[in-house]
Amino acid sequence: MSLWENALSDNAMIAILRGLHPDNAVEVADILIEAGFRIIEVPMNSPEPLKSIEAIAHMHGDTTIIGAGTVLTEQQTTDVISAGGQIIVSPNMNPAIGRLTVALGAKWCPGVMTPTEAFEALDIGASVLKFFPAELVPPKAISAMRAVLPKDAVVAAVGGITPETMSDYYHAGSNGFGLGSALFKPEYELEDLRQRANAFVKSYRALVSS
């Protein structure tokens, strides 16, 4: 299997590191990877995100999918991939970003909320459908969408996800999750981050093995 397929199979949770600073980017990534995370996203509205992406990709790019979130332009897309990013995550469904990402050989994870957006994204080549914000897309909506989506479509619920709320989304059809402030904030101590990461991985592994 490819690195991407291995990552999804092993742990389809995306660690969203909004606000991450380059000075401790590798240290934070080390903790997450040790806990079992295989996909890491540094949002573009973080301090010097390309430096963090480049540093993490340099250390872990052979075993972990590294990329950017809140990617809003084609120029950002090119910059992230040039820095070693392997996945482009956006809050919206921008076809131009999708086509460019696919053409450059990276994975595209657009934010969608409707069947129209979801199917258009899949037609372009989306690797993951990011249902965002999950607070506005309850598990029942995911379940209804799953009835019409291709069986091999990868769905991730993103926004407000905690270890306690994953179960309903998983059983409704979410393959994976995007984890934000419940996992990481810049002000969290590293030991706090470790505990949060372990709690998420424990909950996720219990779900997929049940």
Coordinates of C-alpha atoms in Angstrom, one line a residue:
M1 CA 0.0 0.0 0.0
S2 CA 1.0 3.6 -0.5
L3 CA 1.9 5.9 2.4
W4 CA -1.5 7.5 2.1
E5 CA -3.4 4.2 2.1
N6 CA -1.3 3.0 5.1
A7 CA -2.1 6.2 7.0
L8 CA -5.8 6.0 6.4
S9 CA -5.9 2.4 7.3
D10 CA -3.9 2.9 10.5
N11 CA -5.4 6.1 11.8
A12 CA -7.8 8.3 9.7
M13 CA -7.7 11.2 12.2
I14 CA -6.2 14.5 11.0
A15 CA -4.4 16.5 13.7
I16 CA -5.2 20.2 13.0
L17 CA -2.4 22.3 14.5
R18 CA -3.8 25.8 14.3
G19 CA -1.5 28.4 15.8
L20 CA 1.5 26.0 15.7
H21 CA 4.9 27.9 15.8
P22 CA 7.9 26.7 13.8
D23 CA 10.0 26.7 16.9
N24 CA 8.3 23.7 18.4
A25 CA 6.7 22.2 15.3
V26 CA 8.8 19.1 15.3
E27 CA 8.4 18.5 19.0
V28 CA 4.6 18.7 18.7
A29 CA 4.7 16.4 15.7
D30 CA 6.9 13.9 17.6
I31 CA 4.3 13.6 20.4
L32 CA 1.4 13.2 18.0
I33 CA 3.2 10.5 15.9
E34 CA 4.3 8.7 19.0
A35 CA 0.6 8.6 20.1
G36 CA -0.3 7.1 16.7
F37 CA -1.3 10.0 14.4
R38 CA -0.4 9.5 10.8
I39 CA -1.9 12.7 9.2
I40 CA -0.9 16.2 10.4
E41 CA -2.3 19.5 9.1
V42 CA -0.8 23.0 9.8
P43 CA -3.4 25.7 8.9
M44 CA -2.2 28.5 6.8
N45 CA -3.3 31.1 9.3
S46 CA -0.7 29.8 11.8
P47 CA 2.6 31.7 12.3
E48 CA 4.9 30.9 9.4
P49 CA 3.1 27.7 8.5
L50 CA 5.4 26.8 5.6
K51 CA 8.4 26.7 7.9
S52 CA 6.5 24.3 10.2
I53 CA 5.4 22.1 7.3
E54 CA 8.9 21.9 5.9
A55 CA 10.4 21.0 9.3
I56 CA 7.9 18.3 10.0
A57 CA 8.0 16.9 6.5
H58 CA 11.8 16.8 6.7
M59 CA 11.7 14.7 9.9
H60 CA 8.6 12.6 9.3
G61 CA 7.6 12.9 5.6
D62 CA 8.5 9.3 4.9
T63 CA 6.1 7.8 7.5
T64 CA 3.5 10.5 8.0
I65 CA 1.2 12.6 5.8
I66 CA 2.0 16.3 6.3
G67 CA 0.1 19.2 4.8
A68 CA -1.8 22.4 5.3
G69 CA -5.2 23.5 6.2
T70 CA -7.2 26.6 5.5
V71 CA -5.7 26.6 2.0
L72 CA -7.7 29.3 0.1
T73 CA -5.7 30.1 -3.0
E74 CA -3.8 28.3 -5.8
Q75 CA -0.6 30.1 -4.8
Q76 CA -0.9 28.7 -1.2
T77 CA -1.4 25.3 -2.7
T78 CA 1.8 25.5 -4.8
D79 CA 3.7 26.9 -1.8
V80 CA 2.6 24.1 0.5
I81 CA 3.5 21.3 -1.9
S82 CA 6.8 23.0 -2.6
A83 CA 7.5 22.9 1.2
G84 CA 6.9 19.2 1.3
G85 CA 3.2 19.1 2.0
Q86 CA 1.3 16.0 0.8
I87 CA -2.3 17.0 1.6
I88 CA -4.2 20.2 0.9
V89 CA -7.2 20.8 3.3
S90 CA -9.6 23.7 2.7
P91 CA -12.8 24.8 4.6
N92 CA -14.5 25.2 1.2
M93 CA -14.9 23.4 -2.1
N94 CA -12.8 25.3 -4.6
P95 CA -12.5 23.4 -7.9
A96 CA -9.4 25.3 -9.0
I97 CA -7.5 24.3 -5.9
G98 CA -8.7 20.7 -6.3
R99 CA -7.6 20.4 -9.9
L100 CA -4.2 22.0 -9.1
T101 CA -3.7 19.7 -6.1
V102 CA -4.5 16.6 -8.0
A103 CA -2.2 17.7 -10.9
L104 CA 0.7 18.2 -8.5
G105 CA 0.2 14.8 -7.1
A106 CA -1.0 15.7 -3.6
K107 CA -4.2 14.7 -1.8
W108 CA -7.1 17.1 -1.7
C109 CA -9.5 17.4 1.2
P110 CA -12.1 20.1 0.5
G111 CA -14.8 21.2 2.9
V112 CA -18.3 20.2 1.8
M113 CA -21.8 20.3 3.2
T114 CA -24.2 19.3 0.4
P115 CA -24.5 16.4 -2.1
T116 CA -23.7 18.8 -4.9
E117 CA -20.4 19.8 -3.4
A118 CA -19.5 16.3 -2.4
F119 CA -20.1 14.8 -5.8
E120 CA -18.3 17.6 -7.6
A121 CA -15.3 17.3 -5.3
L122 CA -15.2 13.5 -6.0
D123 CA -15.4 14.1 -9.7
I124 CA -12.4 16.4 -9.5
G125 CA -10.4 13.9 -7.5
A126 CA -10.9 14.6 -3.8
S127 CA -9.2 12.0 -1.5
V128 CA -11.3 13.0 1.5
L129 CA -14.7 14.8 1.9
K130 CA -14.4 17.1 4.9
F131 CA -17.9 17.6 6.3
F132 CA -17.4 21.0 7.9
P133 CA -18.4 22.4 10.3
A134 CA -19.6 19.2 11.8
E135 CA -21.7 21.2 14.3
L136 CA -23.9 22.0 11.3
V137 CA -23.8 18.4 9.9
P138 CA -25.1 16.1 12.5
P139 CA -24.6 12.3 12.4
K140 CA -28.1 11.8 10.8
A141 CA -27.0 14.0 7.9
I142 CA -23.8 12.0 7.4
S143 CA -25.9 8.8 7.4
A144 CA -28.2 10.2 4.8
M145 CA -25.3 11.4 2.7
R146 CA -23.7 8.0 2.9
A147 CA -26.7 6.4 1.3
V148 CA -25.9 8.1 -2.0
L149 CA -22.1 8.5 -1.9
P150 CA -19.8 5.9 -3.4
K151 CA -19.0 3.2 -0.9
D152 CA -15.2 3.9 -1.2
A153 CA -15.6 7.7 -0.6
V154 CA -13.6 8.8 2.5
V155 CA -15.7 11.0 4.8
A156 CA -14.2 13.0 7.7
A157 CA -16.3 15.0 10.2
V158 CA -14.4 18.2 11.2
G159 CA -15.3 20.8 13.8
G160 CA -16.1 20.3 17.5
I161 CA -15.1 16.7 17.5
T162 CA -14.1 15.2 20.9
P163 CA -13.3 11.6 22.0
E164 CA -16.9 11.4 23.3
T165 CA -18.6 12.6 20.1
M166 CA -16.7 10.5 17.6
S167 CA -18.8 7.4 18.1
D168 CA -22.1 8.8 16.7
Y169 CA -20.3 10.2 13.6
Y170 CA -18.3 6.9 13.1
H171 CA -21.4 4.8 13.2
A172 CA -23.2 7.2 10.9
G173 CA -20.5 6.7 8.3
S174 CA -17.5 8.9 9.0
N175 CA -14.3 7.1 8.2
G176 CA -12.2 9.7 10.0
F177 CA -12.1 13.0 11.8
G178 CA -10.4 16.3 11.8
L179 CA -9.4 17.3 15.3
G180 CA -8.8 20.9 16.3
S181 CA -8.8 22.7 19.7
A182 CA -9.9 19.6 21.6
L183 CA -6.5 18.1 20.6
F184 CA -4.2 21.1 20.1
K185 CA -3.9 24.8 21.1
P186 CA -0.6 26.6 21.1
E187 CA -1.0 27.3 24.8
Y188 CA -1.3 23.6 25.8
E189 CA 1.6 22.1 27.7
L190 CA 3.3 19.3 25.8
E191 CA 2.2 16.8 28.5
D192 CA -1.4 18.0 28.1
L193 CA -1.0 17.5 24.3
R194 CA 0.3 14.0 24.9
Q195 CA -2.7 13.1 27.1
R196 CA -5.2 14.5 24.6
A197 CA -3.5 12.7 21.7
N198 CA -3.5 9.4 23.6
A199 CA -7.2 9.8 24.5
F200 CA -8.2 10.4 20.9
V201 CA -6.2 7.5 19.6
K202 CA -7.6 5.2 22.3
S203 CA -11.2 6.2 21.5
Y204 CA -10.6 5.9 17.8
R205 CA -9.0 2.4 18.0
A206 CA -11.8 1.2 20.2
L207 CA -14.4 2.4 17.6
V208 CA -12.7 0.8 14.6
S209 CA -12.1 -2.5 16.4
S210 CA -15.7 -2.8 17.7

